[in-house]
């Protein structure tokens, strides 16, 4: 049984997972989970937001550019292999939902899909996006993370609901 919880009640669990094997972003159709390791939970414009970064070469980038909503899925222990698949394989080449045996459900309060096996999921609506601006970025970060000059787009998703099993 999933129940709605406070917006930041699962903060520690979410951050720990994000710093570890990663958490899964899903945006658009077909639902295509992509592992992310970078993100921010907080307030912007007095709204609770989940901020995520997506590089332009991801299939997920094509999908998210055509929609407003996304989900962030935190899987329980024992799903490291699935998280690794979603972080190394592209939805352009394989059906990651089928390969990982994920059960997809339509969002409770958004137009994005979530994974029913997740222990926590966030439903978010994009209220702003911007591309990383190399002109204002610390040069050492460019050297370390953007050798290909494939600068992320940063999406600010207003958190519409957080759900826990
Ligand atoms: C632990 C981990 C964290 C990752 N974090 C991000 C991220 O924050 N943003 C991003 O664009 N790619 C990230 N990636 C890479 C994508 O998950 C990977 O390129 C994926 O295969 C893209 O899938 P897609 O082409 O189906 O969208 C991460 C990969 C791993 C393994």
PDB file of C-alpha atoms and ligand atoms in Angstrom, residues 21 32 34-38 53-55 58-60 86-91 96 152, ligand 1:
ATOM      1  CA  UNK A  21      23.771   3.371  -6.730  1.00  0.00           C
ATOM      2  CA  UNK A  32      12.158   4.746 -19.862  1.00  0.00           C
ATOM      3  CA  UNK A  34      17.263   6.474 -16.394  1.00  0.00           C
ATOM      4  CA  UNK A  35      19.588   6.362 -13.403  1.00  0.00           C
ATOM      5  CA  UNK A  36      20.585   9.727 -11.971  1.00  0.00           C
ATOM      6  CA  UNK A  37      23.170  10.530  -9.346  1.00  0.00           C
ATOM      7  CA  UNK A  38      22.903  14.299  -9.271  1.00  0.00           C
ATOM      8  CA  UNK A  53      20.329  17.361 -14.670  1.00  0.00           C
ATOM      9  CA  UNK A  54      20.098  15.549 -18.006  1.00  0.00           C
ATOM     10  CA  UNK A  55      22.773  15.455 -20.703  1.00  0.00           C
ATOM     11  CA  UNK A  58      20.365  10.754 -23.395  1.00  0.00           C
ATOM     12  CA  UNK A  59      17.226   9.229 -24.872  1.00  0.00           C
ATOM     13  CA  UNK A  60      15.602  10.595 -21.713  1.00  0.00           C
ATOM     14  CA  UNK A  86      19.180   1.843 -16.332  1.00  0.00           C
ATOM     15  CA  UNK A  87      22.426   3.801 -15.921  1.00  0.00           C
ATOM     16  CA  UNK A  88      24.410   2.130 -18.692  1.00  0.00           C
ATOM     17  CA  UNK A  89      21.928   1.069 -21.344  1.00  0.00           C
ATOM     18  CA  UNK A  90      19.841   3.379 -23.484  1.00  0.00           C
ATOM     19  CA  UNK A  91      16.132   3.159 -24.111  1.00  0.00           C
ATOM     20  CA  UNK A  96      14.575  -1.203 -19.932  1.00  0.00           C
ATOM     21  CA  UNK A 152      23.381  19.293 -18.994  1.00  0.00           C
TER      22      UNK A 152
HETATM   23  C1  LIG B   1      25.082   6.154 -10.838  1.00  0.00           C
HETATM   24  C2  LIG B   1      24.742   6.873 -12.130  1.00  0.00           C
HETATM   25  C3  LIG B   1      24.318   8.181 -12.084  1.00  0.00           C
HETATM   26  C4  LIG B   1      23.985   8.870 -13.283  1.00  0.00           C
HETATM   27  N1  LIG B   1      23.543  10.172 -13.217  1.00  0.00           N
HETATM   28  C5  LIG B   1      23.168  10.817 -14.345  1.00  0.00           C
HETATM   29  C6  LIG B   1      22.619  12.147 -14.265  1.00  0.00           C
HETATM   30  O1  LIG B   1      22.417  12.725 -13.176  1.00  0.00           O
HETATM   31  N2  LIG B   1      22.310  12.772 -15.451  1.00  0.00           N
HETATM   32  C7  LIG B   1      22.504  12.167 -16.671  1.00  0.00           C
HETATM   33  O2  LIG B   1      22.203  12.780 -17.708  1.00  0.00           O
HETATM   34  N3  LIG B   1      23.004  10.905 -16.765  1.00  0.00           N
HETATM   35  C8  LIG B   1      23.314  10.208 -15.627  1.00  0.00           C
HETATM   36  N4  LIG B   1      23.798   8.926 -15.704  1.00  0.00           N
HETATM   37  C9  LIG B   1      23.965   8.271 -17.022  1.00  0.00           C
HETATM   38  C10 LIG B   1      22.646   7.710 -17.592  1.00  0.00           C
HETATM   39  O3  LIG B   1      21.903   7.031 -16.603  1.00  0.00           O
HETATM   40  C11 LIG B   1      22.966   6.735 -18.753  1.00  0.00           C
HETATM   41  O4  LIG B   1      23.674   7.408 -19.767  1.00  0.00           O
HETATM   42  C12 LIG B   1      21.730   6.050 -19.326  1.00  0.00           C
HETATM   43  O5  LIG B   1      22.150   4.908 -20.044  1.00  0.00           O
HETATM   44  C13 LIG B   1      20.890   6.952 -20.238  1.00  0.00           C
HETATM   45  O6  LIG B   1      19.733   6.246 -20.607  1.00  0.00           O
HETATM   46  P1  LIG B   1      18.744   6.717 -21.783  1.00  0.00           P
HETATM   47  O7  LIG B   1      19.582   6.891 -23.051  1.00  0.00           O
HETATM   48  O8  LIG B   1      17.751   5.598 -21.890  1.00  0.00           O
HETATM   49  O9  LIG B   1      18.118   8.007 -21.350  1.00  0.00           O
HETATM   50  C14 LIG B   1      24.120   8.218 -14.533  1.00  0.00           C
HETATM   51  C15 LIG B   1      24.564   6.876 -14.572  1.00  0.00           C
HETATM   52  C16 LIG B   1      24.863   6.210 -13.387  1.00  0.00           C
HETATM   53  C17 LIG B   1      25.308   4.777 -13.452  1.00  0.00           C
END
